[in-house]
Coordinates of C-alpha atoms in Angstrom, one line a residue:
M74 CA 39.7 109.1 196.0
S75 CA 39.2 112.6 194.5
E76 CA 36.3 113.2 192.1
P77 CA 37.5 113.5 188.5
K78 CA 37.6 117.1 187.0
K79 CA 34.7 118.0 184.8
I80 CA 35.5 119.5 181.4
L81 CA 32.0 119.7 179.9
E82 CA 28.5 119.6 181.3
L83 CA 25.3 119.7 179.2
R84 CA 22.0 120.6 180.8
K85 CA 18.8 119.9 178.9
L86 CA 20.4 120.9 175.6
K87 CA 18.0 121.2 172.7
K88 CA 18.5 121.9 169.0
Y89 CA 15.6 122.4 166.7
F90 CA 15.7 123.3 163.0
P91 CA 12.8 125.3 161.4
V92 CA 11.2 123.6 158.5
S93 CA 8.3 124.5 156.1
G94 CA 4.8 124.9 157.5
G95 CA 6.0 126.4 160.8
K96 CA 7.1 123.1 162.1
K97 CA 10.4 122.2 163.8
L98 CA 12.8 119.3 163.3
K99 CA 13.8 118.2 166.8
A100 CA 17.3 117.0 166.2
V101 CA 18.5 117.1 169.9
E102 CA 16.0 116.9 172.8
D103 CA 16.9 117.6 176.4
V104 CA 20.3 116.0 176.4
S105 CA 22.2 116.1 179.7
F106 CA 25.5 114.6 180.7
V107 CA 29.0 115.3 182.1
V108 CA 32.3 114.6 180.4
Y109 CA 35.4 114.4 182.6
E110 CA 39.0 115.5 181.8
G111 CA 41.0 112.8 180.0
E112 CA 37.9 110.7 179.2
K113 CA 37.0 109.0 175.9
F114 CA 33.2 109.5 175.9
G115 CA 31.4 107.6 173.2
I116 CA 28.1 108.7 171.5
V117 CA 26.3 106.0 169.5
G118 CA 23.1 105.4 167.7
E119 CA 21.6 104.8 164.3
S120 CA 22.1 107.3 161.4
G121 CA 19.8 110.3 162.0
C122 CA 19.7 109.9 165.8
G123 CA 21.2 113.4 166.2
K124 CA 24.7 112.5 167.4
S125 CA 26.6 114.6 164.8
T126 CA 24.2 117.5 165.4
L127 CA 24.9 117.2 169.1
G128 CA 28.6 117.4 168.5
K129 CA 28.3 120.5 166.4
T130 CA 25.9 122.1 168.8
I131 CA 28.4 121.5 171.7
L132 CA 31.1 123.3 169.6
Q133 CA 28.5 126.1 168.8
L134 CA 28.8 125.4 165.1
Y135 CA 25.0 125.2 165.5
E136 CA 23.4 127.7 167.9
P137 CA 21.5 125.8 170.7
T138 CA 17.7 126.3 170.8
S139 CA 17.8 126.1 174.6
G140 CA 19.6 124.5 177.5
S141 CA 23.3 125.1 178.4
C142 CA 26.7 123.7 177.5
V143 CA 29.2 124.6 180.2
Y144 CA 32.9 124.3 179.6
Y145 CA 35.5 123.9 182.4
G146 CA 38.7 123.5 180.3
K147 CA 39.5 127.2 180.7
S148 CA 38.9 129.4 183.7
I149 CA 36.5 132.4 183.9
Q150 CA 39.6 134.5 184.7
E151 CA 41.4 133.5 181.5
L152 CA 38.5 134.4 179.3
N153 CA 36.7 137.1 181.2
P154 CA 33.4 136.7 179.3
E155 CA 31.1 139.7 179.1
Y156 CA 27.9 137.8 179.8
I157 CA 28.6 137.3 183.5
Q158 CA 28.3 141.0 184.5
K159 CA 25.2 141.3 182.2
N160 CA 23.7 138.3 184.1
I161 CA 24.5 139.9 187.5
N162 CA 22.9 143.2 186.4
N163 CA 19.8 141.3 185.2
L164 CA 19.2 139.4 188.5
K165 CA 16.8 141.9 190.1
K166 CA 14.7 142.0 186.9
Q167 CA 14.5 138.2 186.8
Q168 CA 13.4 138.0 190.4
E169 CA 10.7 140.6 189.8
K170 CA 9.5 139.0 186.6
A171 CA 9.3 135.6 188.4
G172 CA 7.0 137.1 191.0
E173 CA 4.9 138.9 188.4
Y174 CA 4.4 135.8 186.3
Y175 CA 3.4 133.7 189.4
Q176 CA 1.0 136.4 190.6
K177 CA -0.6 136.4 187.1
S178 CA -1.0 132.7 187.3
L179 CA -2.7 132.9 190.6
G180 CA -5.1 135.5 189.1
T181 CA -5.8 133.1 186.3
D182 CA -6.3 130.2 188.8
A183 CA -9.0 132.4 190.5
K184 CA -10.8 132.9 187.2
I185 CA -10.6 129.1 186.6
K186 CA -12.2 128.4 190.0
E187 CA -14.9 131.0 189.3
L188 CA -15.7 129.5 185.9
K189 CA -15.8 125.9 187.4
E190 CA -18.3 127.0 190.0
K191 CA -20.3 128.7 187.2
A192 CA -20.2 125.5 185.1
Q193 CA -21.8 123.5 187.9
G194 CA -25.0 125.6 187.3
Y195 CA -25.4 124.0 183.9
D196 CA -26.6 120.5 183.1
A197 CA -24.2 119.2 180.4
E198 CA -26.6 116.4 179.6
G199 CA -29.7 118.7 179.7
N200 CA -31.2 121.0 177.1
A201 CA -29.2 122.2 174.1
R202 CA -28.7 125.7 175.6
D203 CA -27.2 124.4 178.8
A204 CA -25.0 121.9 176.9
K205 CA -23.7 124.7 174.6
A206 CA -23.0 127.1 177.6
Y207 CA -21.3 124.2 179.5
D208 CA -19.0 123.4 176.5
K209 CA -18.1 127.0 176.0
L210 CA -17.1 127.3 179.7
Q211 CA -15.1 124.1 179.5
K212 CA -13.1 125.4 176.5
E213 CA -12.4 128.7 178.3
I214 CA -11.3 126.7 181.4
A215 CA -9.0 124.6 179.3
R216 CA -7.5 127.7 177.7
L217 CA -7.0 129.4 181.1
E218 CA -5.5 126.2 182.6
F219 CA -2.9 126.1 179.8
E220 CA -2.2 129.9 180.3
S221 CA -1.7 129.4 184.1
K222 CA 0.6 126.5 183.5
E223 CA 2.7 128.5 181.0
L224 CA 2.9 131.5 183.4
K225 CA 4.2 129.2 186.2
K226 CA 6.7 127.7 183.8
E227 CA 7.9 131.2 182.8
A228 CA 8.2 132.2 186.5
S229 CA 10.3 129.0 187.1
R230 CA 12.4 129.7 184.0
Q231 CA 13.3 133.2 185.3
L232 CA 14.5 131.8 188.6
R233 CA 16.3 129.0 186.8
E234 CA 18.2 131.4 184.6
G235 CA 19.1 133.6 187.6
S236 CA 20.3 130.6 189.5
R237 CA 23.0 130.0 186.8
T238 CA 24.7 133.1 188.1
V239 CA 24.0 133.1 191.9
G240 CA 22.3 129.7 192.7
S241 CA 19.5 129.9 195.2
L242 CA 20.5 133.5 196.2
I243 CA 18.1 134.5 193.4
L244 CA 15.3 133.9 196.0
C245 CA 16.8 136.3 198.6
K246 CA 15.0 139.4 199.8
D247 CA 18.3 141.4 199.9
L248 CA 19.3 140.6 196.4
D249 CA 20.8 144.1 196.0
A250 CA 23.5 143.1 198.5
V251 CA 24.1 139.8 196.7
V252 CA 24.5 141.7 193.4
D253 CA 27.0 144.1 195.0
L254 CA 29.2 141.2 196.2
F255 CA 29.1 139.4 192.9
T256 CA 29.9 142.7 191.1
K257 CA 33.0 143.1 193.3
A258 CA 34.0 139.5 192.5
E259 CA 33.6 140.2 188.8
D260 CA 35.9 143.3 189.2
E261 CA 38.5 140.9 190.6
V262 CA 38.0 138.6 187.6
K263 CA 38.8 141.5 185.3
Q264 CA 42.0 142.4 187.1
A265 CA 43.1 138.7 187.2
H266 CA 42.4 138.5 183.4
A267 CA 44.6 141.6 182.7
Y268 CA 47.6 139.9 184.5
L269 CA 47.0 136.6 182.7
Q270 CA 46.9 138.4 179.3
K271 CA 50.3 140.0 180.0
Y272 CA 51.6 136.6 181.0
Q273 CA 50.4 135.0 177.7
Q274 CA 52.1 137.8 175.7
L275 CA 55.5 137.1 177.5
K276 CA 55.0 133.4 177.1
I277 CA 54.9 133.8 173.3
V278 CA 58.3 135.5 173.3
Y279 CA 59.6 132.9 175.8
D280 CA 58.5 130.0 173.6
R281 CA 59.9 131.7 170.5
N282 CA 63.3 132.0 172.2
L283 CA 63.2 128.3 173.2
A284 CA 62.6 127.4 169.5
D285 CA 65.6 129.5 168.5
I286 CA 67.8 127.7 171.1
D287 CA 66.6 124.4 169.7
D288 CA 67.6 125.4 166.2
I289 CA 71.0 126.6 167.3
D290 CA 71.7 123.3 169.0
H291 CA 70.2 120.9 166.4
A292 CA 70.1 122.5 162.9
D293 CA 73.5 121.1 161.8
E294 CA 72.5 117.6 162.8
R295 CA 69.2 117.7 160.9
I296 CA 71.0 119.0 157.8
R297 CA 73.6 116.2 157.9
V298 CA 70.8 113.6 158.1
L299 CA 69.1 114.9 155.0
E300 CA 72.4 115.5 153.0
A301 CA 73.3 111.9 153.7
M302 CA 70.2 110.6 151.9
D303 CA 70.6 109.3 148.4
G304 CA 68.0 110.2 145.9
R305 CA 66.1 112.8 148.0
T306 CA 62.5 113.5 147.0
E307 CA 61.4 117.0 146.0
A308 CA 59.8 117.4 149.4
Q309 CA 63.0 116.3 151.2
E310 CA 65.1 118.7 149.1
A311 CA 62.7 121.6 150.0
R312 CA 63.0 120.6 153.7
L313 CA 66.8 120.7 153.4
Q314 CA 66.8 124.2 151.9
D315 CA 64.5 125.4 154.7
L316 CA 66.9 124.1 157.3
K317 CA 69.9 125.8 155.7
K318 CA 68.0 129.1 155.7
K319 CA 67.2 128.5 159.4
K320 CA 70.8 127.8 160.1
E321 CA 71.8 131.1 158.5
H322 CA 69.2 132.9 160.7
V323 CA 70.3 131.4 164.0
A324 CA 74.0 131.8 163.2
K325 CA 73.5 135.6 163.8
L326 CA 71.9 135.0 167.2
D327 CA 73.7 135.1 170.6
R328 CA 72.7 131.9 172.4
G329 CA 73.8 133.1 175.8
A330 CA 71.8 136.4 175.4
I331 CA 68.7 134.4 174.5
V332 CA 69.0 132.1 177.5
Q333 CA 69.5 135.1 179.8
K334 CA 66.5 136.8 178.3
D335 CA 64.3 133.8 178.9
E336 CA 65.4 133.6 182.5
E337 CA 64.3 137.2 183.0
L338 CA 61.0 136.5 181.2
L339 CA 60.4 133.5 183.4
Q340 CA 60.7 135.7 186.5
Q341 CA 58.3 138.3 185.1
M342 CA 55.8 135.5 184.2
N343 CA 56.0 134.0 187.7
A344 CA 55.3 137.5 189.2
L345 CA 52.3 138.0 186.9
Q346 CA 50.8 134.6 187.8
A347 CA 51.2 135.5 191.5
E348 CA 49.3 138.8 191.0
A349 CA 46.5 136.9 189.1
R350 CA 46.2 134.3 191.9
A351 CA 45.8 137.1 194.5
H352 CA 42.8 138.5 192.6
I353 CA 41.3 135.1 192.1
Q354 CA 41.4 134.5 195.8
K355 CA 39.6 137.8 196.4
E356 CA 37.0 136.8 193.9
E357 CA 36.4 133.5 195.7
Q358 CA 36.1 135.3 199.0
Y359 CA 33.4 137.6 197.7
H360 CA 31.4 134.7 196.4
Q361 CA 31.8 132.8 199.6
Q362 CA 30.7 135.8 201.6
A363 CA 27.5 136.1 199.6
F364 CA 26.6 132.4 200.1
D365 CA 27.5 132.4 203.8
Q366 CA 25.5 135.6 204.6
Y367 CA 22.4 135.1 202.4
R368 CA 21.9 131.5 201.4
G369 CA 18.6 130.2 202.8
R370 CA 17.7 133.4 204.6
D371 CA 14.9 135.9 204.0
I372 CA 13.5 133.8 201.1
L373 CA 10.8 135.6 199.1
P374 CA 7.5 133.7 198.4
L375 CA 8.0 134.2 194.6
T376 CA 6.4 130.9 193.7
E377 CA 4.8 128.0 195.7
R378 CA 8.2 126.2 195.6
T379 CA 10.6 128.8 196.8
Q380 CA 10.3 127.9 200.5
N381 CA 11.0 124.3 199.7
K382 CA 14.6 123.3 200.7
A383 CA 14.8 120.7 197.9
Y384 CA 14.0 123.4 195.4
Q385 CA 16.6 125.7 196.8
E386 CA 19.2 122.9 196.6
K387 CA 18.1 122.3 193.0
L388 CA 18.8 126.0 192.2
D389 CA 22.2 125.8 193.9
R390 CA 23.1 122.8 191.6
N391 CA 22.3 125.1 188.7
Y392 CA 25.0 127.5 189.7
E393 CA 27.6 127.6 186.9
T394 CA 31.3 128.0 187.7
G395 CA 32.4 127.2 184.2
I396 CA 31.9 129.0 180.8
N397 CA 28.5 128.9 179.2
L398 CA 29.5 128.5 175.6
S399 CA 26.1 129.6 174.1
K400 CA 26.4 133.0 175.9
L401 CA 29.8 134.0 174.5
T402 CA 30.3 136.7 171.9
K403 CA 31.8 135.8 168.5
K404 CA 35.1 137.3 169.6
E405 CA 35.1 135.3 172.9
L406 CA 34.2 132.1 171.1
R407 CA 36.9 132.6 168.6
S408 CA 39.5 133.0 171.3
L409 CA 38.2 129.7 172.8
R410 CA 38.4 127.8 169.5
P411 CA 41.9 126.5 170.1
D412 CA 40.5 124.6 173.1
L413 CA 37.6 123.0 171.2
Q414 CA 38.4 121.2 168.0
M415 CA 36.8 118.6 165.7
V416 CA 38.0 115.8 163.4
F417 CA 35.5 115.2 160.6
Q418 CA 34.3 112.0 159.1
D419 CA 35.6 112.4 155.5
P420 CA 39.3 113.1 155.6
A421 CA 39.4 114.0 151.9
A422 CA 36.5 116.5 152.1
S423 CA 37.9 118.2 155.2
L424 CA 41.2 119.2 153.3
D425 CA 41.4 121.7 150.5
P426 CA 42.8 119.9 147.4
R427 CA 44.5 123.1 146.3
Q428 CA 46.3 123.5 149.6
T429 CA 49.4 121.6 150.7
I430 CA 49.2 119.5 153.8
G431 CA 51.6 121.8 155.5
S432 CA 49.5 124.9 154.7
A433 CA 46.3 123.2 156.0
V434 CA 47.9 122.0 159.2
E435 CA 49.6 125.4 159.7
E436 CA 46.4 127.3 159.4
P437 CA 45.5 127.2 163.1
F438 CA 48.8 128.8 163.9
R439 CA 48.2 131.6 161.3
L440 CA 44.7 132.3 162.7
H441 CA 45.3 132.1 166.5
T442 CA 49.0 132.9 167.2
K443 CA 51.5 135.6 166.4
M444 CA 54.3 133.1 165.5
S445 CA 56.7 134.1 162.8
A446 CA 56.4 132.3 159.4
E447 CA 59.4 130.2 160.1
T448 CA 58.3 129.3 163.6
R449 CA 54.9 128.3 162.3
K450 CA 56.6 126.1 159.7
Q451 CA 58.8 124.3 162.2
S452 CA 55.9 123.8 164.6
T453 CA 53.8 122.3 161.8
I454 CA 56.6 119.9 160.7
K455 CA 57.0 118.8 164.4
L456 CA 53.3 118.3 164.5
L457 CA 53.3 116.1 161.4
T458 CA 55.9 113.8 162.9
E459 CA 53.8 113.5 166.1
V460 CA 50.9 111.9 164.0
D461 CA 53.4 109.6 162.2
L462 CA 53.7 111.6 159.0
K463 CA 57.1 112.6 157.6
P464 CA 58.5 116.1 157.5
E465 CA 58.4 116.1 153.7
H466 CA 54.6 115.6 153.7
Y467 CA 54.6 119.3 154.6
Y468 CA 54.9 120.0 150.8
S469 CA 52.5 117.3 149.6
Y470 CA 49.0 117.8 148.3
P471 CA 46.0 115.7 149.6
N472 CA 45.7 113.7 146.4
S473 CA 49.1 112.2 147.0
L474 CA 48.1 110.8 150.4
S475 CA 46.1 107.7 151.4
G476 CA 42.9 108.0 153.4
G477 CA 44.7 107.1 156.6
M478 CA 47.4 109.7 156.0
K479 CA 44.8 112.4 155.2
Q480 CA 43.0 111.6 158.5
R481 CA 46.3 111.9 160.3
A482 CA 46.7 115.4 158.8
G483 CA 43.2 116.2 160.0
I484 CA 44.1 115.0 163.5
A485 CA 47.3 117.1 163.4
R486 CA 45.3 120.2 162.5
A487 CA 42.8 119.5 165.3
I488 CA 45.6 119.2 168.0
A489 CA 47.8 121.9 166.7
L490 CA 46.9 124.4 169.4
D491 CA 46.8 121.9 172.3
P492 CA 43.0 121.6 172.7
S493 CA 41.3 120.3 175.8
L494 CA 38.4 118.7 174.0
V495 CA 38.3 117.1 170.6
V496 CA 35.0 116.0 168.9
L497 CA 35.7 113.0 166.7
D498 CA 32.7 112.8 164.3
E499 CA 32.8 109.3 162.7
A500 CA 36.6 109.9 162.4
V501 CA 37.4 106.3 161.5
S502 CA 34.3 105.1 159.7
A503 CA 35.5 106.0 156.2
L504 CA 38.8 104.0 156.6
D505 CA 39.7 100.4 156.1
V506 CA 39.7 98.2 159.2
S507 CA 43.5 98.0 159.4
V508 CA 43.8 101.8 159.0
Q509 CA 41.1 102.3 161.7
A510 CA 43.2 100.4 164.2
Q511 CA 46.3 102.5 163.4
I512 CA 44.3 105.8 163.8
L513 CA 42.7 104.6 167.1
Q514 CA 46.2 103.7 168.4
L515 CA 47.4 107.2 167.4
L516 CA 44.5 108.8 169.1
E517 CA 45.2 106.7 172.3
Q518 CA 48.8 107.7 172.2
L519 CA 48.1 111.4 171.7
Q520 CA 45.5 111.4 174.5
K521 CA 48.2 110.2 176.9
E522 CA 50.8 112.6 175.7
K523 CA 48.6 115.7 175.6
N524 CA 45.9 114.9 178.2
L525 CA 43.1 115.2 175.5
T526 CA 39.5 114.5 176.1
Y527 CA 37.6 112.9 173.3
L528 CA 33.9 113.0 172.4
F529 CA 33.8 110.0 170.1
I530 CA 30.7 110.0 167.8
T531 CA 30.2 106.7 165.9
H532 CA 27.7 104.0 164.9
D533 CA 30.3 101.3 165.2
L534 CA 29.7 99.5 168.5
G535 CA 32.8 97.3 168.0
V536 CA 35.1 100.4 168.0
V537 CA 33.3 101.9 171.0
K538 CA 33.8 98.7 173.0
H539 CA 37.5 98.8 172.7
F540 CA 38.1 102.5 172.7
C541 CA 35.7 104.4 174.9
D542 CA 35.4 104.7 178.7
R543 CA 31.7 105.6 178.9
V544 CA 28.9 105.4 176.3
L545 CA 25.8 107.5 175.6
V546 CA 23.1 105.8 173.5
M547 CA 20.9 108.2 171.5
Y548 CA 17.6 107.6 169.6
L549 CA 15.7 110.3 167.8
G550 CA 17.6 113.1 169.5
N551 CA 16.9 111.7 173.0
V552 CA 19.2 110.0 175.5
C553 CA 18.3 106.3 176.0
E554 CA 21.2 105.0 178.2
L555 CA 24.4 106.3 179.7
S556 CA 26.8 103.8 181.2
P557 CA 30.5 102.8 181.6
C558 CA 31.5 100.9 178.5
S559 CA 32.0 97.5 180.2
D560 CA 28.6 97.6 181.9
L561 CA 26.8 98.6 178.6
F562 CA 28.2 95.6 176.7
H563 CA 27.8 93.2 179.6
E564 CA 24.3 94.2 180.7
P565 CA 22.5 96.6 178.4
L566 CA 19.3 97.9 180.0
H567 CA 17.4 99.8 177.4
P568 CA 15.5 97.8 174.7
Y569 CA 17.0 100.0 172.0
T570 CA 20.6 99.3 173.3
Q571 CA 19.8 95.6 173.4
S572 CA 18.6 95.8 169.8
L573 CA 21.7 97.6 168.6
L574 CA 24.0 95.0 170.2
D575 CA 21.9 92.1 168.7
A576 CA 22.4 93.6 165.3
V577 CA 26.3 93.5 165.6
P578 CA 27.7 90.6 163.5
H579 CA 29.4 87.8 165.4
L580 CA 32.1 85.3 164.4
D581 CA 30.6 82.6 166.6
P582 CA 28.9 80.1 164.2
D583 CA 26.8 78.6 167.0
R584 CA 25.3 81.9 168.0
K585 CA 21.7 82.1 166.7
T586 CA 19.8 85.3 166.1
S587 CA 16.1 85.2 165.6
D588 CA 14.1 87.6 163.5
E589 CA 12.6 89.0 166.8
D590 CA 16.1 90.1 167.8
V591 CA 16.5 92.3 164.7
L592 CA 15.2 95.8 165.1
Q593 CA 12.1 96.3 163.0
G594 CA 10.5 99.3 161.4
E595 CA 11.8 102.8 160.5
V596 CA 13.0 105.6 162.6
P597 CA 10.1 108.1 163.1
S598 CA 10.4 111.6 161.7
P599 CA 12.0 114.1 164.1
I600 CA 9.5 116.7 162.7
D601 CA 6.6 114.7 164.1
P602 CA 8.1 112.4 166.8
P603 CA 5.8 109.9 168.6
S604 CA 4.3 110.9 172.0
G605 CA 5.6 109.3 175.1
C606 CA 8.8 107.3 174.8
P607 CA 10.3 108.0 171.3
F608 CA 11.2 104.4 170.9
H609 CA 7.8 102.8 171.7
T610 CA 6.8 102.4 168.0
R611 CA 9.6 99.9 167.5
C612 CA 10.0 98.5 171.0
K613 CA 9.3 94.8 171.7
K614 CA 8.6 95.5 175.4
C615 CA 6.2 98.5 174.8
M616 CA 3.6 99.1 177.6
E617 CA 0.6 101.4 177.6
I618 CA 2.5 104.0 179.7
C619 CA 5.2 104.2 177.0
T620 CA 2.7 105.6 174.5
K621 CA 1.7 108.4 176.8
E622 CA 4.5 109.5 179.1
K623 CA 8.1 110.1 178.2
P624 CA 10.4 108.3 180.6
V625 CA 12.9 110.2 182.8
S626 CA 16.5 109.1 183.0
R627 CA 17.3 107.4 186.3
E628 CA 20.4 105.9 187.8
V629 CA 19.7 102.2 188.0
K630 CA 23.2 101.2 189.1
P631 CA 26.2 103.4 190.1
G632 CA 27.0 105.4 187.0
H633 CA 24.5 103.5 184.8
F634 CA 21.5 105.7 183.7
V635 CA 18.5 104.6 181.6
A636 CA 15.4 106.3 180.3
C637 CA 12.8 103.5 180.2
H638 CA 9.5 102.8 182.0
L639 CA 10.7 99.3 182.7
F640 CA 12.8 100.8 185.4
D641 CA 10.2 103.1 187.0
K642 CA 10.3 102.9 190.8
E643 CA 7.1 101.8 192.6
E644 CA 6.7 105.2 194.4
D645 CA 6.6 106.9 190.9

């Protein structure tokens, strides 16, 4: 069975907000996970846990503080981001800096050793002069130890950043040759991108012709349906007049000529795709040549870890083949916006009350396509029917729609440009239960039809249980547990997850919940989070180690990850 295709990968993503007094609000802390194509990925937790901030940071509505968010829904060749060549040009500098920082740390270590030997000449428990000199040396040693640690971290960071572009090849002595091969590969990317752009320009004309053919074939039938209605509404009457204008427009067109033109366009489009594929193959060959010739050979002793095979493999796993969203220019990110969309919690607040539903849903077409006004209108009406709204709702204002209908309009706007990933931020929490079910059914249907991937943010575990494939549990900006949905509800491992499930109301009258099962206390401030495990101040199973050391996320069962000291291995 083939491995599912990744669409999004987060690596140690952080988002801090500056607050008064020079402090920082740590909203998202070292979040890492992978989302696969066609998946419904749930993110749950109490209010204030950072889940909405995480969704907005993924979409780059908030700029990440550090870490990476790599998108695989569009190829490097389709976008041709500027940062890749900049990263390639910066590799030599990163390698040199890593060596410099590490050598400085060794020099600092030598000073520390010298001071420790000097400190042995003083009696800390002796006279006041010795005690004072000893304390002064200890403070200097502590300062230098911190400095040495930070220098080693910076050396590691330089190598880690370089490995995003070339993997473990950042350690190679002959890095100039690696840079040359990756530059040649990037030249092939640029040429492939040029052919793909020409393809997209022709496709716009091709699709416009298909729309005209559809109107030629079906305009009369649509007009007859509306004319047969008794007591048409104002919106239906406006729709009828639009169709008649469209009929007048297509009556002047030659259907045979349009069909022939589209056949010619299709041949040109196929030729452009073939040219692009040829350049993509050359790009892959250059990359493969670099790894085959230089991986694991002539490794420089930049740090104490570079000769370690496990460390080299770790750098190779850092190698990014997708698009790092945080490194894109504003123009590049704008061109990627159609792929990454969001449905907001409050359907009323997300729609302009002075703008018709049709105008709001049509806005993505105006911003991101070169469709004619009439084609935009027809595409919007078709889109409204896909989310179970009527064509006449095109002319309605938000105040004339129910909450569920407004949310359908919000969903229509989000899927207008056929996105790959949709972030649903509490998208059903403001709706009645019966309407929630309808919206969830609609989302399920649209996912199957359009191969959408959902990032479903909510605090409602009942909805998650019946809708999501996998679930991420967050607390105070940190990941507590990540698991397939069935495993999480059948056997929750983290004490916080267990507390959340215990708090869900049940219809079983015989089920008893003690006061101990209810989560006690308040969520700590993200400005001053507790040391160690962030949940230890409210955890019933807190141990001494929980107050001192932050647990690492480990895979306890296949696909089931938990960050809790209860699951530390003996060898740790």
